[in-house]
Structure formats: C-alpha cells, structure tokens
Tab-separated table of C-alpha atoms and ligand atoms in Angstrom:
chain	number	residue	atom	x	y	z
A	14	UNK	CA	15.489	18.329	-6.641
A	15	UNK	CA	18.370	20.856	-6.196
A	16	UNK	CA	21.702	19.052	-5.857
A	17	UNK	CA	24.572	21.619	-3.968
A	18	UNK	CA	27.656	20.288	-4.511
A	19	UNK	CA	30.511	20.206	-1.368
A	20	UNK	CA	34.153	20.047	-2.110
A	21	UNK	CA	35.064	17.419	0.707
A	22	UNK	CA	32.685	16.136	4.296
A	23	UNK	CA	33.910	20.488	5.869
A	24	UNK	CA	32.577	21.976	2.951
A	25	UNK	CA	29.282	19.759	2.606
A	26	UNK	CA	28.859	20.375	6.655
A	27	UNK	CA	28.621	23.360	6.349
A	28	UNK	CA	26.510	23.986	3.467
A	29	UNK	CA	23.773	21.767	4.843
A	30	UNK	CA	24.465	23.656	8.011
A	31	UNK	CA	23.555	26.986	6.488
A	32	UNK	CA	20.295	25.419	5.192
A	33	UNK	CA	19.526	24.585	8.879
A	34	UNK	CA	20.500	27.666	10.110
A	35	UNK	CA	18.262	29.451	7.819
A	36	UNK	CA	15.222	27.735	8.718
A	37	UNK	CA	15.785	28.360	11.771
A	38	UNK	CA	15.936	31.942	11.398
A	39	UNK	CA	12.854	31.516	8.839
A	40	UNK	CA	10.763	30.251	11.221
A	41	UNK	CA	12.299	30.303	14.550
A	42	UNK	CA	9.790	27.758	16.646
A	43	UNK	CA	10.078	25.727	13.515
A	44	UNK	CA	10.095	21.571	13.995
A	45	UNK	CA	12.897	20.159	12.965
A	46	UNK	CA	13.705	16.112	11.755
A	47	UNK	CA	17.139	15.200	12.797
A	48	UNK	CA	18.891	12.107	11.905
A	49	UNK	CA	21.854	10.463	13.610
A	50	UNK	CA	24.985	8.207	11.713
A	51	UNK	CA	28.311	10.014	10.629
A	52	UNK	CA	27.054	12.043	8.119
A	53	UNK	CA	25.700	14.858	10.214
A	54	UNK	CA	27.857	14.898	13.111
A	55	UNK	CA	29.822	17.931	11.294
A	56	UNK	CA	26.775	19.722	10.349
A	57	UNK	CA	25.595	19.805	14.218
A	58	UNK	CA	28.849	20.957	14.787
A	59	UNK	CA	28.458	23.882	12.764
A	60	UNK	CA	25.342	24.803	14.276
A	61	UNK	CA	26.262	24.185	17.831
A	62	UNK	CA	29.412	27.123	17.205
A	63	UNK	CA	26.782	29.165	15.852
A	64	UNK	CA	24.552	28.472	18.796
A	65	UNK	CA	27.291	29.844	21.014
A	66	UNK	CA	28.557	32.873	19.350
A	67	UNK	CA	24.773	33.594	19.593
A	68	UNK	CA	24.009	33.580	16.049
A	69	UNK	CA	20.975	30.864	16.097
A	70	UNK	CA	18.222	30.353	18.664
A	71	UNK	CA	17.142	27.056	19.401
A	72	UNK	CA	15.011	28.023	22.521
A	73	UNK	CA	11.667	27.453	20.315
A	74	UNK	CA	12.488	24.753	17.930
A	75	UNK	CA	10.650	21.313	18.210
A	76	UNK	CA	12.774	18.149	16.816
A	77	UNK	CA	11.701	14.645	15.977
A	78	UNK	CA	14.292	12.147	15.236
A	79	UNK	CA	13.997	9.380	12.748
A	80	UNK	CA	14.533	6.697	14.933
A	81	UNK	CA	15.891	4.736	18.094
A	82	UNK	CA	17.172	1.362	19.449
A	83	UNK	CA	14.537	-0.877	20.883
A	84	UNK	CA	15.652	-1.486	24.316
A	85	UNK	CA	17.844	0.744	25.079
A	86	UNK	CA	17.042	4.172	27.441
A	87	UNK	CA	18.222	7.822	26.765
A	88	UNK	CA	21.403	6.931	29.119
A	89	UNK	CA	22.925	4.196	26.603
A	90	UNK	CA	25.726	5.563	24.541
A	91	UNK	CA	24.605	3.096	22.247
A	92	UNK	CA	21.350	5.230	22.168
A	93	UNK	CA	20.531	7.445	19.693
A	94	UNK	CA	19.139	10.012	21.933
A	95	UNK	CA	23.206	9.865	23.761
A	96	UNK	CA	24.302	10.679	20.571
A	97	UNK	CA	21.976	13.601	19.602
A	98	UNK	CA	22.712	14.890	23.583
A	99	UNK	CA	26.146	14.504	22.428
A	100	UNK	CA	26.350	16.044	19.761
A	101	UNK	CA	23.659	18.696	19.595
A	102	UNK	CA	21.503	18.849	22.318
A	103	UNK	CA	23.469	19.215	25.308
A	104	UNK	CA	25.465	22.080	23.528
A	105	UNK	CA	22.652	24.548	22.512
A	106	UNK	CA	19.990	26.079	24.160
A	107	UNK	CA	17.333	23.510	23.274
A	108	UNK	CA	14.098	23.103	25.694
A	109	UNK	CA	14.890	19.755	25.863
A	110	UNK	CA	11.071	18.407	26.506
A	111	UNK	CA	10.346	19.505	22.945
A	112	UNK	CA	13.341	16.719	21.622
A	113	UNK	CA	11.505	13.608	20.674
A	114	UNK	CA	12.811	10.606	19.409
A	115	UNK	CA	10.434	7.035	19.340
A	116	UNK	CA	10.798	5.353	22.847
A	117	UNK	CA	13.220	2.673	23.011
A	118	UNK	CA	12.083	1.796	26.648
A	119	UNK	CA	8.349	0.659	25.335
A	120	UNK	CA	8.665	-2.467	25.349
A	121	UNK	CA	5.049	-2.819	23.878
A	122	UNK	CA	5.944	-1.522	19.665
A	123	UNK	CA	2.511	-1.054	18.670
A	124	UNK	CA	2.238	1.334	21.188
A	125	UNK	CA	5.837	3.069	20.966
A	126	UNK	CA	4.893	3.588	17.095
A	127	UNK	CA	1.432	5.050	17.795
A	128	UNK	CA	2.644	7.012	20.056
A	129	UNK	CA	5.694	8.592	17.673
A	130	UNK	CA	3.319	9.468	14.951
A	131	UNK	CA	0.887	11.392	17.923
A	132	UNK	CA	3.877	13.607	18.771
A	133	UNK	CA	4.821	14.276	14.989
A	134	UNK	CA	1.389	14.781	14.147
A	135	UNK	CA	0.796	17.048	17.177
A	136	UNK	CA	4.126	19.234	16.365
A	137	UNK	CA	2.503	19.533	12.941
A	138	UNK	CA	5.028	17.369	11.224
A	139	UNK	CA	8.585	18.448	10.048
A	140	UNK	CA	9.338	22.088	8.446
A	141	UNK	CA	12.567	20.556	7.612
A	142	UNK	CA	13.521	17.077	7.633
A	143	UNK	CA	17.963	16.339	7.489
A	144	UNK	CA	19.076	12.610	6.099
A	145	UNK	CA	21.346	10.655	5.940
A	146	UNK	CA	21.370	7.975	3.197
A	147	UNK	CA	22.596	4.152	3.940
A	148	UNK	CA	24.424	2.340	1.333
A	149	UNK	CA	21.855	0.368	0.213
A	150	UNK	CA	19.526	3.320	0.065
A	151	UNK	CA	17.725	2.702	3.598
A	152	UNK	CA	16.415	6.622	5.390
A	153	UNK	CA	16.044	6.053	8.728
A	154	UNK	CA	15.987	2.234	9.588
A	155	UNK	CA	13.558	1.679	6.418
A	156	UNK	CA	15.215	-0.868	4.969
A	157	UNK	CA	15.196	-2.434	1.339
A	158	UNK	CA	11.717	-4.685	1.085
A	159	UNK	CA	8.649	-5.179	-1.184
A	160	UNK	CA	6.685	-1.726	0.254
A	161	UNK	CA	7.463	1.400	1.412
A	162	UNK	CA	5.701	1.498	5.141
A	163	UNK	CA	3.844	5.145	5.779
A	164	UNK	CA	3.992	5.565	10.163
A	165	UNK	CA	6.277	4.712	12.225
A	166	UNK	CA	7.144	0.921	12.669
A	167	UNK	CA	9.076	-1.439	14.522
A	168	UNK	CA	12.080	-3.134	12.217
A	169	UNK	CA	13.698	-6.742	13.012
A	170	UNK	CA	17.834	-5.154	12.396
A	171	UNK	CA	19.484	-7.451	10.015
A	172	UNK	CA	22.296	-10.159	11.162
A	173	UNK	CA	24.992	-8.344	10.171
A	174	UNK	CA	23.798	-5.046	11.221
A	175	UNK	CA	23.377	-6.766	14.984
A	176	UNK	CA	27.033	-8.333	14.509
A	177	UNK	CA	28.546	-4.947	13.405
A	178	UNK	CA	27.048	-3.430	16.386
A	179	UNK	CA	28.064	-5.895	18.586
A	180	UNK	CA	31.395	-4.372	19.225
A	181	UNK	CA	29.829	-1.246	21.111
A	182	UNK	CA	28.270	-3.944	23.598
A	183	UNK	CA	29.832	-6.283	26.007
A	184	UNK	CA	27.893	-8.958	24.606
A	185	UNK	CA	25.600	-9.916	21.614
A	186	UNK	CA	22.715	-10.336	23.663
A	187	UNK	CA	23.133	-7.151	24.440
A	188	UNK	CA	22.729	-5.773	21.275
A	189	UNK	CA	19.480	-4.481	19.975
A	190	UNK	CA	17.976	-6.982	17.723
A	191	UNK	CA	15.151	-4.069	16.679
A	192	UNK	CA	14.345	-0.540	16.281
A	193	UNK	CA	11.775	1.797	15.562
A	194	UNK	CA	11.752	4.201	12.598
A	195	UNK	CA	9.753	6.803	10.872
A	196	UNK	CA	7.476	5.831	8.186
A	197	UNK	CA	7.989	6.881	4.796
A	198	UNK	CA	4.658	8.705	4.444
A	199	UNK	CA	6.136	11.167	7.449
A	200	UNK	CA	9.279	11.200	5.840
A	201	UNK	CA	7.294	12.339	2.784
A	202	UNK	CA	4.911	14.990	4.641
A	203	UNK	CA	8.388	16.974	5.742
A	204	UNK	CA	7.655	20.393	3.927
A	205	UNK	CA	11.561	20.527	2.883
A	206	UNK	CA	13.943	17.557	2.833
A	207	UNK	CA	17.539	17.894	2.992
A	208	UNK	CA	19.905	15.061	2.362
A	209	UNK	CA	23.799	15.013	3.549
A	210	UNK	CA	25.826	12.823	1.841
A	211	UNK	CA	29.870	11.958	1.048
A	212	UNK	CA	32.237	10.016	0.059
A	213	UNK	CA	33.712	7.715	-2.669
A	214	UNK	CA	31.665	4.508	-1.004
A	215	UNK	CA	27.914	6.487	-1.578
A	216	UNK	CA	28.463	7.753	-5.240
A	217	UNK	CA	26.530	4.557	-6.771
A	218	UNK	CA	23.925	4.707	-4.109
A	219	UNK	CA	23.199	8.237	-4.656
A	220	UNK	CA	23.099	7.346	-8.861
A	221	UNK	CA	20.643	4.905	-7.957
A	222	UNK	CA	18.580	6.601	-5.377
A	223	UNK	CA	17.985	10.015	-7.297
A	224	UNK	CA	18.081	8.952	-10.622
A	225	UNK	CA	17.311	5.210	-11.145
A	226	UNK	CA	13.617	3.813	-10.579
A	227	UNK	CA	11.850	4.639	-7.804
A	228	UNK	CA	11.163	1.419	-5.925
A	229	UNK	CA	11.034	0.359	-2.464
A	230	UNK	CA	14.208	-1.938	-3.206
A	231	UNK	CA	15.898	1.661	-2.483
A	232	UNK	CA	14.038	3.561	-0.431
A	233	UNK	CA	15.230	7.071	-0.606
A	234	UNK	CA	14.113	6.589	-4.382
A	235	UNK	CA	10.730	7.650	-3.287
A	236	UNK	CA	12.237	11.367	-2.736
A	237	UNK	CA	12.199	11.404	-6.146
A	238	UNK	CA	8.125	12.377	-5.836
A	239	UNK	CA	9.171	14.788	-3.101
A	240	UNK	CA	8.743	18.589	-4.260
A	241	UNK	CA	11.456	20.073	-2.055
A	242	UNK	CA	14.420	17.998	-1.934
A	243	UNK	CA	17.713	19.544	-1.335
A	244	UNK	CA	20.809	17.119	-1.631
A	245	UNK	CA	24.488	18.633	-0.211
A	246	UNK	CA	26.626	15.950	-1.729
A	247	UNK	CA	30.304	16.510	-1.917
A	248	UNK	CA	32.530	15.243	-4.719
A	249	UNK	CA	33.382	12.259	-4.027
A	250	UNK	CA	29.453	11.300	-3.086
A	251	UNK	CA	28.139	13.030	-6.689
A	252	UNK	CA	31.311	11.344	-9.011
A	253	UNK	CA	28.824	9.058	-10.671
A	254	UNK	CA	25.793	11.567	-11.521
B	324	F6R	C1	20.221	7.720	11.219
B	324	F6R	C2	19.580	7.004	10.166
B	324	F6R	C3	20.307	6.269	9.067
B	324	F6R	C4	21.564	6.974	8.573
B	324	F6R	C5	22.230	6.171	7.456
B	324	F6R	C6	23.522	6.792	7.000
B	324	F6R	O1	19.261	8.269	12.101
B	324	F6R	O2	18.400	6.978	10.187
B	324	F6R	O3	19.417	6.070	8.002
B	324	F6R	O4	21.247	8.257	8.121
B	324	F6R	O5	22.486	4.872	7.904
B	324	F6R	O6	24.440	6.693	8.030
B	324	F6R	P1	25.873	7.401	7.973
B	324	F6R	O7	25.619	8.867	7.999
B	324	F6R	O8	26.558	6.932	9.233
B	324	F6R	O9	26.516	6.935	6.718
C-alpha cells in the first residue's frame, strides 16, 4: 500500500484528485468507482474545475457507484445519484447513460443486486475504484459482521443510522430502512484502489483498518490483500500510524 500524506481535507482533495485525473488521461474511456459521503465532495470539485478549463475529458468514462438508498429514485436529494448529479455529474461532460449506480426504485433486491453486478461485470469492472472509509471501517454500506459478502447485496441500515438520517426526511417512515451496496469481491477486483480520508475522528480507524488484523469486524481491513492500494490521508487522519 502507498500511503500520500495531505496537509489538511484542500491538500488531500487534491492529491486524490490528481490520481483521478491521471487515470483519466491514462486511459481515457476508463471505468471509474465513485463513492459518495463528505470525504470526496472536494476531490470532485477539483476535477469538475479541471473539467471546465478543459483539462480532463469525461466524454468516454464509464462510472459505477458503490451504492444507493432502497426506495428512493434519482430525483431524491436524499439519493445518492442527486448527490453525484450534484456534485459531479451535472458539471462535466459525462454521457450520462454510462453513470450507474444500483437501482433504488427495484423494489424486488435480488434482482436490483443481480442486475448491479451485470453492469459492473459488463463495463469490465473498475480501472480505479475512490473510497471513503466509515468510522467503524464499513466501504460502501458493508458493514461490520461475521463475513465479508463478494456481489452486490441488499443491507438492513442500522437504527441509528435510520435515526441520523431522519432529519433529511419529513418523517421516519420516510427514511430508507435499506440499501444496496457493492460486494467486497468487486470492491477487490478494482485494478487500483484509492482511499480518501481526514480528520482527527478517522486516525484510529485508519490504525486499525491498514494495519491491525484483517477481519470482517472492519471491513476495509481486507484492502490489506489488495495489490494496488493508494491511501491520501491528511494529518490529522494518519496521527496514529
Ligand atoms: C459512500 C460510502 C460510504 C462512505 C463512508 C465515509 O458511497 O459508501 O462508505 O464512504 O461512510 O463517509 P464520509 O466520507 O462522509 O466520512
């Protein structure tokens, strides 16, 4: 694993931003993994400038989120395809039929999941795949638990996941009791992984995730057996390793 280190969230958004960039211009119809959260919002920033002072194509890149909402349709904020039109989509010159996330409108999961790993299979799975890393060491929505599941799957979201989300809603019944995620095998198949982190709050998760045991208690442990890994921490994130 190669760790880069980031003075403070600019400098570690655009670090992991130049990584993008260049596999872009590597391999410009390359497929791409995105993920959503906080941590990458200022790395799609940097891209999106670069985008428009016409320094990065994105007219033949493919991207394939890690996850989405059950329940909720592209038109949700709440959505994570709102928030990757938000913050990246709608701002470069993506063919936006080649931006896939699961389907949060299938009702029927088995299906929604099947279907996911056809279109990430088809694409030829992820050149690159970006991550964020959740403070108990989840990647995507895979959560801590006994295994690590390979495709993608349908996940029950914690009580008090569902009750912090619940302010974004008008009501709690509103609020998505379940989403679908990428399995950890197609997290794993990604040629290159790169993993944005920072702040204070992550440093003992990212001790424990790239340098404790690798167990599915903390998922992202299992980048460990990854041969490509490429963390962009800043300091605050790395000030226990
Ligand atoms: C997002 C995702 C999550 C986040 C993680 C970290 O698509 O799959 O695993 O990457 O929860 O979130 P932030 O960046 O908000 O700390």
């Amino acid at each position: 694993m190669q760790i880069i280190r980031a003075k403070d969230y600019e400098d570690m958004s655009r670090k992991a931003a130049n990584i993008i960039s260049a596999q872009i211009l590597m391999k410009p119809d390359c497929v791409l993994g995105l993920a959503t959260g906080s941590t990458p919002i200022g790395a799609y920033a940097q891209l999106v400038k670069r985008c428009q002072k016409g320094d990065l194509d994105f007219s033949k890149i493919t991207t394939v989120n890690l996850d989405e909402y059950k329940g909720l349709d592209r038109d949700n904020e709440q959505s994570y395809y709102y928030f990757m039109n938000q913050n990246l989509f709608g701002k470069v010159n993506i063919d936006l039929s080649r931006t896939f996330l699961p389907d949060g409108t299938e009702s029927d999961s088995d299906k929604a999941c099947r279907d996911y790993d056809k279109i990430i299979e088809e694409a030829g799975g992820a050149d690159l795949q970006l991550l964020g890393l959740g403070h108990n060491g989840h990647i995507g929505f895979n959560e801590p638990g006994d295994e690590f599941v390979a495709k993608t799957h349908c996940v029950d979201l914690t009580e008090s996941t569902i009750k912090a989300n619940q302010r974004f809603f008008a009501s709690i019944d509103e609020v998505p009791k379940q989403a679908y995620t990428m399995g950890i095998q197609t997290i794993m198949q990604a040629k290159k992984i790169l993993v944005v982190v920072s702040g204070a709050d992550k440093a003992a998760i990212v001790k424990e995730a790239f340098f404790g045991r690798i167990t599915p208690k903390v998922q992202a442990s299992v980048l460990q057996l990854h041969r490509d890994v490429i963390l962009v921490a800043d300091e605050a994130a790395l000030s226990e390793i």
